[in-house]
Coordinates of N, CA and C in Angstrom, one line a residue:
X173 N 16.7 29.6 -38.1 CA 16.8 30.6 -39.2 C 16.6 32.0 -38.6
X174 N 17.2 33.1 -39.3 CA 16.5 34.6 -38.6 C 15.9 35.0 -40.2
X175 N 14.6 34.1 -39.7 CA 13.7 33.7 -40.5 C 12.7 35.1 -41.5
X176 N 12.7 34.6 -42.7 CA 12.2 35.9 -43.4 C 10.8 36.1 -43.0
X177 N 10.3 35.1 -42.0 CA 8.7 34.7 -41.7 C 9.1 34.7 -40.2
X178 N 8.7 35.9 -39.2 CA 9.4 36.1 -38.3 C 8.7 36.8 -37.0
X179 N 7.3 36.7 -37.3 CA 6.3 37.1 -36.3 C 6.4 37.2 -34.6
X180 N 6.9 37.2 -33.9 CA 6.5 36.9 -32.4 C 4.7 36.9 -32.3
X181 N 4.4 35.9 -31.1 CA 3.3 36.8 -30.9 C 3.0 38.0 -30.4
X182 N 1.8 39.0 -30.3 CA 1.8 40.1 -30.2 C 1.6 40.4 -29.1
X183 N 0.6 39.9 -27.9 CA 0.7 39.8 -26.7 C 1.2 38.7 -25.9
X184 N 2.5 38.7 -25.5 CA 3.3 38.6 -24.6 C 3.4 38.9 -23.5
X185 N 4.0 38.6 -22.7 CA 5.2 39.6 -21.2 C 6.0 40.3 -21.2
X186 N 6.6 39.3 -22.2 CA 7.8 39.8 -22.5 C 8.0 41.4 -23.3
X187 N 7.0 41.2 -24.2 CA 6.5 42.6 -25.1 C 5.8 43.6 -24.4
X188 N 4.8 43.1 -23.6 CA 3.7 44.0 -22.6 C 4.8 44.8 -21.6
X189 N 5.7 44.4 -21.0 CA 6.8 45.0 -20.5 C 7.5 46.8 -21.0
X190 N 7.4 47.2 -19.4 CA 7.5 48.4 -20.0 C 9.2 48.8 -19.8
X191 N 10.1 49.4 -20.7 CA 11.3 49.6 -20.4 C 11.8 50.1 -18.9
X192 N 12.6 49.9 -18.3 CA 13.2 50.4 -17.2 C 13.4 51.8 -16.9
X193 N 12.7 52.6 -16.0 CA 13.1 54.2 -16.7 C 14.4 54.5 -15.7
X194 N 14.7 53.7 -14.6 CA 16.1 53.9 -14.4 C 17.4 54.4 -14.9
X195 N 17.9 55.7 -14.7 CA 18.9 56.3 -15.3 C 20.0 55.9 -15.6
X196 N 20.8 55.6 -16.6 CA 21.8 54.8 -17.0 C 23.0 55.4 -16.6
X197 N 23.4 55.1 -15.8 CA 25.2 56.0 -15.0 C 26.1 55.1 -15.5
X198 N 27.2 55.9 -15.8 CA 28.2 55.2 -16.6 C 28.5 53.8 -16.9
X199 N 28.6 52.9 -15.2 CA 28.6 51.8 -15.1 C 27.4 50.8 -15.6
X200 N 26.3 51.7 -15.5 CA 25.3 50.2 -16.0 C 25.5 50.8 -17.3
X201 N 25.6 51.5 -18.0 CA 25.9 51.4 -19.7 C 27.0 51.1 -19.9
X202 N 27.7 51.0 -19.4 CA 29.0 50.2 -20.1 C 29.0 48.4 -20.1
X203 N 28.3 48.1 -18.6 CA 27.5 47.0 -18.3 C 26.8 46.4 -19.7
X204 N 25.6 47.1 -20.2 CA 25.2 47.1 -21.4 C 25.4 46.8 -22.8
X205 N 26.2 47.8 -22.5 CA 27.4 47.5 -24.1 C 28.1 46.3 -23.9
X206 N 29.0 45.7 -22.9 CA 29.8 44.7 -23.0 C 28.8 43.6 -22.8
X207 N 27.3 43.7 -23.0 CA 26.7 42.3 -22.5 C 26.3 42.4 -24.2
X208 N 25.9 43.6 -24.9 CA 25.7 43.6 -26.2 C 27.0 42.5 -27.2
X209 N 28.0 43.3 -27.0 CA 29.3 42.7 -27.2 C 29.2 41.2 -27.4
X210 N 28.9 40.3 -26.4 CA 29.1 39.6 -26.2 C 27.9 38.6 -26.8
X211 N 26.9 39.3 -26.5 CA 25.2 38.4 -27.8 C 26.2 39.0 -29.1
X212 N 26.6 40.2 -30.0 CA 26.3 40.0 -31.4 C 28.3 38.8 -31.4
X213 N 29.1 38.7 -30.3 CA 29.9 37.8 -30.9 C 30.1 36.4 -30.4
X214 N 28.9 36.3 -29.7 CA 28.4 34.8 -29.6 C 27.3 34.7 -31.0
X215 N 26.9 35.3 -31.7 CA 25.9 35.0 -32.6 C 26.9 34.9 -33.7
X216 N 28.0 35.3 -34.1 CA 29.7 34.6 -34.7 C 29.6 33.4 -34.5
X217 N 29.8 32.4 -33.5 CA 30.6 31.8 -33.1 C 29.5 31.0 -32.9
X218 N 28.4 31.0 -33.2 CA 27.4 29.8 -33.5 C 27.0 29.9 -34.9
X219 N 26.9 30.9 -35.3 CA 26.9 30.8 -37.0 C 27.7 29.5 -37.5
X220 N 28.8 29.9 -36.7 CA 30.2 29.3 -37.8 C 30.7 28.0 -37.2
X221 N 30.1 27.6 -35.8 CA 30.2 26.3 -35.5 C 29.3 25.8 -34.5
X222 N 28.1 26.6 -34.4 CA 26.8 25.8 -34.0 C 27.0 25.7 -32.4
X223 N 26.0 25.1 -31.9 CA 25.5 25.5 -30.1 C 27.0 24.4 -29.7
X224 N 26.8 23.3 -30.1 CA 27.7 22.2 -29.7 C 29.0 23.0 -29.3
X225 N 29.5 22.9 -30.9 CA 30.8 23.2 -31.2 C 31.7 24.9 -30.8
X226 N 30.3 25.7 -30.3 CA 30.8 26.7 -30.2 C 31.9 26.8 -28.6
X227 N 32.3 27.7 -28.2 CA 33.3 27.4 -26.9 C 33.6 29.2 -26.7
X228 N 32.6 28.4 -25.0 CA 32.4 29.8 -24.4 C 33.8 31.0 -23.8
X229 N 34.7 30.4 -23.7 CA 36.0 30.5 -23.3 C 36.4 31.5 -24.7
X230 N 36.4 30.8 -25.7 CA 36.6 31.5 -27.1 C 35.9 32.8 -27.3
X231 N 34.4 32.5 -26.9 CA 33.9 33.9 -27.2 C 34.2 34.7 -26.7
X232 N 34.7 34.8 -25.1 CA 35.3 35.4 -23.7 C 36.4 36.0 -24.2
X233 N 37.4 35.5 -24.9 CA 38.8 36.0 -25.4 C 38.1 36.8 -26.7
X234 N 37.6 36.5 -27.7 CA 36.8 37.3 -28.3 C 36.6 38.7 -27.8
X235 N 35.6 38.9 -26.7 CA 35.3 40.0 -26.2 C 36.6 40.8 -25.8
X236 N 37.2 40.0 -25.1 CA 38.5 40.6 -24.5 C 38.0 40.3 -22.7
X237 N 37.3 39.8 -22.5 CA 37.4 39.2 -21.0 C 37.6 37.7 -20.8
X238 N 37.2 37.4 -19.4 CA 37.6 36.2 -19.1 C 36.5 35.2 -19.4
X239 N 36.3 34.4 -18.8 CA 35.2 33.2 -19.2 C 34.8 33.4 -17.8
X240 N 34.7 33.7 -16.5 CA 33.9 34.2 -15.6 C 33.8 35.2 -15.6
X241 N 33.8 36.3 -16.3 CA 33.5 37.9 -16.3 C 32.3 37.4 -17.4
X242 N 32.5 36.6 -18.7 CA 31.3 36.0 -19.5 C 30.2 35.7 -18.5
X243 N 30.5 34.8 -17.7 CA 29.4 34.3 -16.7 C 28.8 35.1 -15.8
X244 N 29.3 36.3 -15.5 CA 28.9 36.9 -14.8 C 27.3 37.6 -15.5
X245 N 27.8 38.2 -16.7 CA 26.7 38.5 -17.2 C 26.0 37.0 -17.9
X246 N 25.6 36.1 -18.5 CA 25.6 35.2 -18.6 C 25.9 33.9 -17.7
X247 N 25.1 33.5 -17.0 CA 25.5 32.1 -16.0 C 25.6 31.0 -16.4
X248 N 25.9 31.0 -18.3 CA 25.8 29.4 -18.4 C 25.5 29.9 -20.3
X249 N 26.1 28.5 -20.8 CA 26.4 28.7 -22.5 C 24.8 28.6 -22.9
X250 N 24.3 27.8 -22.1 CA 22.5 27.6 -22.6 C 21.5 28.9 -22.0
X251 N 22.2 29.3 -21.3 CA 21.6 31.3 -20.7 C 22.1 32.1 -21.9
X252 N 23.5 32.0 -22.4 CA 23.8 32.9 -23.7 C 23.1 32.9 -25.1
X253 N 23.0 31.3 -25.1 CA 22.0 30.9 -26.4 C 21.1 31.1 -26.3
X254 N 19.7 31.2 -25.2 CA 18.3 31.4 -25.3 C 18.2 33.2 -25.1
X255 N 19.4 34.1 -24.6 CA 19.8 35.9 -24.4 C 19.6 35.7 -26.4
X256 N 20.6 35.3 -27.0 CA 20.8 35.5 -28.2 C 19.6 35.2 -28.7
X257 N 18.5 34.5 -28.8 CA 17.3 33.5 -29.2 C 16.7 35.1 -29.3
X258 N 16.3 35.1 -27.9 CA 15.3 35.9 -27.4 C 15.2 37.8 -27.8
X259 N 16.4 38.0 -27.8 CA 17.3 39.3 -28.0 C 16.8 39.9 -29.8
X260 N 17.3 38.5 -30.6 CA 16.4 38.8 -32.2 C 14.9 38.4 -32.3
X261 N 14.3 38.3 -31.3 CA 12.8 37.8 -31.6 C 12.3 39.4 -30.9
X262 N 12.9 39.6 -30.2 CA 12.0 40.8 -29.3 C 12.6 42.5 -30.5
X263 N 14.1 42.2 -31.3 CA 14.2 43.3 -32.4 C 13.4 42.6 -33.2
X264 N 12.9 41.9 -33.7 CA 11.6 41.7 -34.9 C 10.6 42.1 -34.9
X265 N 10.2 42.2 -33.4 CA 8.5 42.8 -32.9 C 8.7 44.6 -32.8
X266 N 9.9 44.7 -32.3 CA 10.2 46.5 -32.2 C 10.6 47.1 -33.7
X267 N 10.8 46.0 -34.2 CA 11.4 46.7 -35.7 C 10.2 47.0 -36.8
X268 N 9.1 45.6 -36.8 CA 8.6 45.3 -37.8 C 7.3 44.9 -37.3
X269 N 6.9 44.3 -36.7 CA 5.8 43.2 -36.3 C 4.9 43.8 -35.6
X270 N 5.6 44.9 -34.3 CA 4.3 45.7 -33.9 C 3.6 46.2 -34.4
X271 N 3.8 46.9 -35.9 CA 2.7 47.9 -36.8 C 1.4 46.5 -36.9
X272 N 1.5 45.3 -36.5 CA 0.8 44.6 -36.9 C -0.7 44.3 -35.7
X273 N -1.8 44.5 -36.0 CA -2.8 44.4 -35.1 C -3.0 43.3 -34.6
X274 N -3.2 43.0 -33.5 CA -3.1 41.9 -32.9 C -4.4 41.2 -32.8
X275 N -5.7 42.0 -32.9 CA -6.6 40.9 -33.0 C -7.5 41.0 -34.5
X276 N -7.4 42.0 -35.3 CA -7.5 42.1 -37.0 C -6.2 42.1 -37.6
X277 N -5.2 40.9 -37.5 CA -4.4 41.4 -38.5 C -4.4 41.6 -39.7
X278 N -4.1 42.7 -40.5 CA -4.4 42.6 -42.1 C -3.2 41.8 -43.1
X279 N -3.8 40.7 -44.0 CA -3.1 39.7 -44.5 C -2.4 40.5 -45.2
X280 N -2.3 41.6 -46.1 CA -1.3 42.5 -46.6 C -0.5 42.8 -45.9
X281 N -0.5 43.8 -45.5 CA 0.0 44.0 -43.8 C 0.9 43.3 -43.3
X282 N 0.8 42.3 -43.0 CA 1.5 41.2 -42.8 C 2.9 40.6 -43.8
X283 N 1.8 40.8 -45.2 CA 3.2 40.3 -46.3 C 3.7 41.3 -46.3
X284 N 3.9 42.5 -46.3 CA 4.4 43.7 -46.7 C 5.6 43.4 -45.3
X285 N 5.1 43.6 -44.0 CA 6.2 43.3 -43.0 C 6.9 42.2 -43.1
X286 N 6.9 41.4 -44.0 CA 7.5 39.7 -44.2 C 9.3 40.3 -44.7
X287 N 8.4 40.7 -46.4 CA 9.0 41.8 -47.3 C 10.0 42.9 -46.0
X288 N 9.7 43.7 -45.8 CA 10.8 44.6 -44.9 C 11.5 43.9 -44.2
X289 N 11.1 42.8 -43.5 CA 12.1 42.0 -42.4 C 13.4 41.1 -43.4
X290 N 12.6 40.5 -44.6 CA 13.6 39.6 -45.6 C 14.4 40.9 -46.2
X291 N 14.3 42.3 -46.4 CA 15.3 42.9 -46.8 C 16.3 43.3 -45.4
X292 N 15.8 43.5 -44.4 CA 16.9 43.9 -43.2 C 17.6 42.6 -43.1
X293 N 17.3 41.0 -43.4 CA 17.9 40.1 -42.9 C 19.1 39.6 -43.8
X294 N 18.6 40.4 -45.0 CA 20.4 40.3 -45.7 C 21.3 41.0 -45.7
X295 N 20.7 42.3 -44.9 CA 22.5 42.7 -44.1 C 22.7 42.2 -43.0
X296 N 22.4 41.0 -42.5 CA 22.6 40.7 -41.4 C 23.0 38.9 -41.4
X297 N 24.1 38.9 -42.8 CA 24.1 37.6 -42.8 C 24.7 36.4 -42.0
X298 N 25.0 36.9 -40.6 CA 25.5 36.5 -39.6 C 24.4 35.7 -38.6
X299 N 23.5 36.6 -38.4 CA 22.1 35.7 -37.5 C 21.6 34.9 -38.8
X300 N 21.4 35.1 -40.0 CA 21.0 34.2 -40.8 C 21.5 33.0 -40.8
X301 N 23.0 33.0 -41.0 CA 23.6 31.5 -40.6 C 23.8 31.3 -39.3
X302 N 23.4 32.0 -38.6 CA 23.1 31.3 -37.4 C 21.7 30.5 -37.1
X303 N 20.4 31.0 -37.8 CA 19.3 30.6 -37.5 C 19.1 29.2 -38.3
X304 N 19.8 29.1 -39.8 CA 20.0 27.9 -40.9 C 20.8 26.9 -39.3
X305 N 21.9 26.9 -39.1 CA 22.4 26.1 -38.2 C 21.8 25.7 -36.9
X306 N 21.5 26.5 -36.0 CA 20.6 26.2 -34.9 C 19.7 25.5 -35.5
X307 N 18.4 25.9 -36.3 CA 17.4 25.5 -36.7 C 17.2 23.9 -37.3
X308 N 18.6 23.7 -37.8 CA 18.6 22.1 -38.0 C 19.6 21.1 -36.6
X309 N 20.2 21.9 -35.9 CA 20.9 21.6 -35.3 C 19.7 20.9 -33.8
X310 N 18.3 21.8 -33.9 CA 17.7 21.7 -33.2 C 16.4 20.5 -33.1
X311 N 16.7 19.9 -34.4 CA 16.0 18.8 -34.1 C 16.2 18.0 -33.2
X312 N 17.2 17.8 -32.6 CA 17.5 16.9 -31.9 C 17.0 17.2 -30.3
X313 N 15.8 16.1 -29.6 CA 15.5 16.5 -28.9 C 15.8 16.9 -27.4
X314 N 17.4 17.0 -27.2 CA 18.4 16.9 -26.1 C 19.2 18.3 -26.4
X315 N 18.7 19.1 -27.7 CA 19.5 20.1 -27.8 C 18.6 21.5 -26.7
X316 N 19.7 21.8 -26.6 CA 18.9 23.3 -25.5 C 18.0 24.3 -26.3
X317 N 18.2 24.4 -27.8 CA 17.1 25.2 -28.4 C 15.8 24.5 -28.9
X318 N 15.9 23.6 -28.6 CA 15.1 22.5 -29.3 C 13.3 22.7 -29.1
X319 N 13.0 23.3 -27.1 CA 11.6 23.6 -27.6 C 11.5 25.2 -27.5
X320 N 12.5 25.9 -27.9 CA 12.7 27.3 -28.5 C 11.9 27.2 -29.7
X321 N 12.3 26.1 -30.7 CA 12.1 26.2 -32.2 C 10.9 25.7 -32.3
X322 N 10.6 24.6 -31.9 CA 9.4 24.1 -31.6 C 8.4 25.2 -31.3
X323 N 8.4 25.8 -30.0 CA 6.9 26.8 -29.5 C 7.4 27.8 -30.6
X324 N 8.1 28.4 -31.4 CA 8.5 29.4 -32.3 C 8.0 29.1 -33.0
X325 N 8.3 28.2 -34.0 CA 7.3 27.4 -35.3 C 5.6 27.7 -35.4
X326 N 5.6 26.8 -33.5 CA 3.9 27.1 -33.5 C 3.1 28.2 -33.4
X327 N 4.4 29.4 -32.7 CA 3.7 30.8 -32.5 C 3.9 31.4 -34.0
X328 N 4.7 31.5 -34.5 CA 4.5 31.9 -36.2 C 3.4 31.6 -36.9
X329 N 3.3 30.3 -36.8 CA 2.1 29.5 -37.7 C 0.7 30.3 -37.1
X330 N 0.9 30.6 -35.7 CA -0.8 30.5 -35.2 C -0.8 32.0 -35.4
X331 N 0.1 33.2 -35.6 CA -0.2 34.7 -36.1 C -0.2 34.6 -37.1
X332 N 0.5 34.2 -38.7 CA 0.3 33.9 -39.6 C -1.6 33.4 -40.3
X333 N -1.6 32.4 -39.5 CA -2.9 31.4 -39.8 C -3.9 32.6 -39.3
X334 N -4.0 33.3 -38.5 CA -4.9 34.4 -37.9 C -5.2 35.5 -38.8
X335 N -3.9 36.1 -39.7 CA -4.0 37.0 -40.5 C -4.8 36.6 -41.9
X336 N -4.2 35.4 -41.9 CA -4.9 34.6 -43.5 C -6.3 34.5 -43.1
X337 N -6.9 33.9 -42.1 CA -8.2 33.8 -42.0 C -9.1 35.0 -42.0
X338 N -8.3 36.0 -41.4 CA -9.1 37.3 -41.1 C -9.3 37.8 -42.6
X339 N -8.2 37.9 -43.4 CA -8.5 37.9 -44.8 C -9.5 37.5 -45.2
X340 N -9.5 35.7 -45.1 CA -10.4 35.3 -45.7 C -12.0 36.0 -45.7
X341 N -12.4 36.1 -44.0 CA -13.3 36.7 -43.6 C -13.8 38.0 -44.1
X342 N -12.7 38.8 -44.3 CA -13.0 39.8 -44.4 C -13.3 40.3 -46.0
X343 N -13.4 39.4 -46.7 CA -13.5 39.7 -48.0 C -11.9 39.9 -48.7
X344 N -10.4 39.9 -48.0 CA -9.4 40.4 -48.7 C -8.8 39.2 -49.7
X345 N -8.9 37.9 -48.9 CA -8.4 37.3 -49.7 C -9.6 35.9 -49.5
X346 N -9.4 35.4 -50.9 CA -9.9 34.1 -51.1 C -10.3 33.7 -51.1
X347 N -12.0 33.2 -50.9 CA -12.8 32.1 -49.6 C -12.3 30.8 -49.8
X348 N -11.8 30.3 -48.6 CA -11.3 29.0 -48.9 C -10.2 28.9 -48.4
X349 N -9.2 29.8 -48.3 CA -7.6 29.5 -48.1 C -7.4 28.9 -46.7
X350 N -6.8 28.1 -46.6 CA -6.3 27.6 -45.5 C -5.4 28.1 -44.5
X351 N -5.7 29.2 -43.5 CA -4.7 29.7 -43.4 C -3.4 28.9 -42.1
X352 N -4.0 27.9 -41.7 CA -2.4 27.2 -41.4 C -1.7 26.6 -42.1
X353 N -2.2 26.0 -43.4 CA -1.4 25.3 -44.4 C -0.8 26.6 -45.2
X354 N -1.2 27.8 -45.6 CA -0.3 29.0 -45.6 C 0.7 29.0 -45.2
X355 N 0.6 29.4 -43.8 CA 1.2 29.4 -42.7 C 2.2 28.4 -43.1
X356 N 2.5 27.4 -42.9 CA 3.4 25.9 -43.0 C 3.8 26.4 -44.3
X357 N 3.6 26.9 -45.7 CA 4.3 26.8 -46.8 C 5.1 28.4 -46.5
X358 N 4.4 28.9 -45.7 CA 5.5 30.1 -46.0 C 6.9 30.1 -45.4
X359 N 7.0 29.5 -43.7 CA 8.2 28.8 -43.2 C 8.7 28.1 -44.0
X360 N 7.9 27.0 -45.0 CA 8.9 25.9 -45.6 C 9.5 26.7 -46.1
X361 N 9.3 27.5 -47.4 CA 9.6 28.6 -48.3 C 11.0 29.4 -48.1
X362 N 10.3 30.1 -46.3 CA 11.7 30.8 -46.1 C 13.6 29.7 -45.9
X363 N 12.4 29.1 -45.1 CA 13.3 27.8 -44.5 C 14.8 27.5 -45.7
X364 N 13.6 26.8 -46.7 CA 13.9 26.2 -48.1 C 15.2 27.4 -48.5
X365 N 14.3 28.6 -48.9 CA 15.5 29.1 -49.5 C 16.8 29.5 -48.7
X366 N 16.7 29.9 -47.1 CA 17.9 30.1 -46.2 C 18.9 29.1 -46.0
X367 N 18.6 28.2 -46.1 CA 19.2 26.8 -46.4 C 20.1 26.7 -47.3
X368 N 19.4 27.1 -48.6 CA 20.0 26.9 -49.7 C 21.3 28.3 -50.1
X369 N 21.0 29.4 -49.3 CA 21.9 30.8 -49.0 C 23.0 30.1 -48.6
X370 N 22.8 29.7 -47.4 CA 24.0 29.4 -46.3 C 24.7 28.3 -47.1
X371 N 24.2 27.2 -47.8 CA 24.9 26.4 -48.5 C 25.6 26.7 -50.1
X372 N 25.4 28.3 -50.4 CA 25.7 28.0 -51.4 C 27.0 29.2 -51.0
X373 N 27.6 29.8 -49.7 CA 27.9 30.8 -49.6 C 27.5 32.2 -49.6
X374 N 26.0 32.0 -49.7 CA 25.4 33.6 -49.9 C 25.4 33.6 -51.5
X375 N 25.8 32.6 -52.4 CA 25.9 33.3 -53.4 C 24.2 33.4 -54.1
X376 N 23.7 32.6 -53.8 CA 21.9 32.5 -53.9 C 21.2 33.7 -53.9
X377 N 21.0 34.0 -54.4 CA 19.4 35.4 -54.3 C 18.8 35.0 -53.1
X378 N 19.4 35.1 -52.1 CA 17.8 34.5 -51.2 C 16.9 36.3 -51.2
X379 N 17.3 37.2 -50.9 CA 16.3 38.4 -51.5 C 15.5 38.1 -52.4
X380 N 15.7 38.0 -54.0 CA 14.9 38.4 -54.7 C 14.1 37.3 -54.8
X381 N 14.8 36.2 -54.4 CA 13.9 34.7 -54.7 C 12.6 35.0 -53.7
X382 N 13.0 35.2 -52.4 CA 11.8 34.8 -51.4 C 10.8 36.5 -51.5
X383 N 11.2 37.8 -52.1 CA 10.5 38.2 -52.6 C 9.4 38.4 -53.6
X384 N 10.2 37.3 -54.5 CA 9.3 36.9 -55.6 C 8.3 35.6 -55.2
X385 N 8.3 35.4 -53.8 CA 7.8 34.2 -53.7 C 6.9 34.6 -53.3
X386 N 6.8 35.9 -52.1 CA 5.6 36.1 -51.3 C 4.7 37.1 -52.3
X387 N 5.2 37.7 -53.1 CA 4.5 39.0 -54.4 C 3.5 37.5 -55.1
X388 N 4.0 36.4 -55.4 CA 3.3 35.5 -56.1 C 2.3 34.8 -55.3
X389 N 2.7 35.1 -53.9 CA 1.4 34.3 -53.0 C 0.9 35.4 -52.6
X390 N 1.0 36.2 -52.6 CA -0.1 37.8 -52.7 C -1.0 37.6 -53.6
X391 N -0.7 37.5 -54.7 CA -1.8 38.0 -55.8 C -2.4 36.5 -55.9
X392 N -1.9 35.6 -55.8 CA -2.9 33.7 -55.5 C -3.7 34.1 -54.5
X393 N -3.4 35.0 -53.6 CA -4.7 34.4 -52.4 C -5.1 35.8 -52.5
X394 N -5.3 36.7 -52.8 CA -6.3 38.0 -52.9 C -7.0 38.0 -54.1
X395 N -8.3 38.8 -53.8 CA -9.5 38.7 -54.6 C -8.9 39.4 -55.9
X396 N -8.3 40.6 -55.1 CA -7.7 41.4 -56.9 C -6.6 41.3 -57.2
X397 N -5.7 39.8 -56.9 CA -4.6 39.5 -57.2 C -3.6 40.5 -56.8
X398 N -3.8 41.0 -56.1 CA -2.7 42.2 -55.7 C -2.0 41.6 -55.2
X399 N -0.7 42.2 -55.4 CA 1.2 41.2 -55.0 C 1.3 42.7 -54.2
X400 N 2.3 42.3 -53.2 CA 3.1 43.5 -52.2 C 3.6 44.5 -53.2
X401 N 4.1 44.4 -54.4 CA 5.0 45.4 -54.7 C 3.6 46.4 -56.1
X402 N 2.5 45.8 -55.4 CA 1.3 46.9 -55.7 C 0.6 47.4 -55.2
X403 N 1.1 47.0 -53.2 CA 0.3 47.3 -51.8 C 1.0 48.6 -51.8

């Protein structure tokens, strides 16, 4: 799923990493662009027919190159799918997720950023059906995204579970709340309703539904019932 519950962890490598200050001369930006190209129209062509079914050759003529000019940037269909994985997890942390403290995170805070990410993820209903497909596609334990989704699940759950507890502690929400079983209903939640998006066509509220879902588990688990759309 390009999940409305979408945390990375906050220290990383991958994140800790500082941009290249190397000057971009025509060739490596155009380099750039055509590798761009080719992550948002391989994220097409797994939306619409999944890791299996998709065919690298197709996305290649897509772009308008060859299927070794693909590989050149890309060495392999399971290099393209973990570029695409990786590509919307590292825009989630630069978009949304870093305002978030990494060793107090505030359980508001947190839903409020849930909220901004589920509004940017419905114009973007292309990684959405792509993350609904991968995401079941990945049960299977021979598939190439399979412990992608797996250590993803766990890293979500264990930033999630960290913000609920600090809450708890902190007097913001609760005493008592569990915050991994949180954690686990809020994935189900998002899960549940993206599911039901991609199967109904989009025609589903998945907006206002999974908005109204997290405003109602705001004010359940804080002391003064406060919902995001009173944060």
């Amino acid at each position: 799923m390009s999940s409305a519950v979408e945390p990375p962890a906050p220290h990383t490598d991958r994140a800790a990493k500082k941009p290249r200050t190397r000057r971009r001369t025509g060739t490596y930006a155009a380099a750039d662009e055509r590798r761009k190209l080719i992550l948002e129209t391989a994220i097409v062509h797994f939306a619409h027919k999944g890791y299996h079914n998709a065919s690298t050759q197709k996305i290649a003529a897509d772009v308008g190159i060859s299927t070794t000019g693909l590989m050149h940037h890309f060495g392999s269909k399971q290099e393209l799918l973990r570029a695409v994985l990786e590509t919307r997890e590292t825009q989630a942390f630069e978009q949304f997720f870093h305002r978030l403290d990494p060793d107090q995170p505030d359980p508001l805070e947190l839903f409020r950023l849930v909220a901004e990410q589920t509004h940017f993820n419905v114009t973007q209903p292309g990684l959405m059906q792509m993350y609904a497909l991968l995401a079941a596609e990945a049960g299977s334990e021979d598939h190439p995204a399979h412990a992608y989704f797996r250590e993803r699940y766990e890293r979500i759950t264990a930033v999630i579970a960290k913000a609920i507890d600090h809450g708890v502690a902190s007097g913001i929400l609760v005493p008592g709340a569990d915050g991994r079983a949180v954690a686990r209903e809020m994935l189900a939640v998002a899960d549940g309703y993206q599911i039901q998006w991609a199967l109904s066509d989009g025609t589903f509220d998945f907006l206002t539904a999974h908005l109204s879902y997290l405003d109602s588990l705001c004010r359940r688990l804080t002391i003064d019932h406060t919902g995001i759309t009173s944060t």
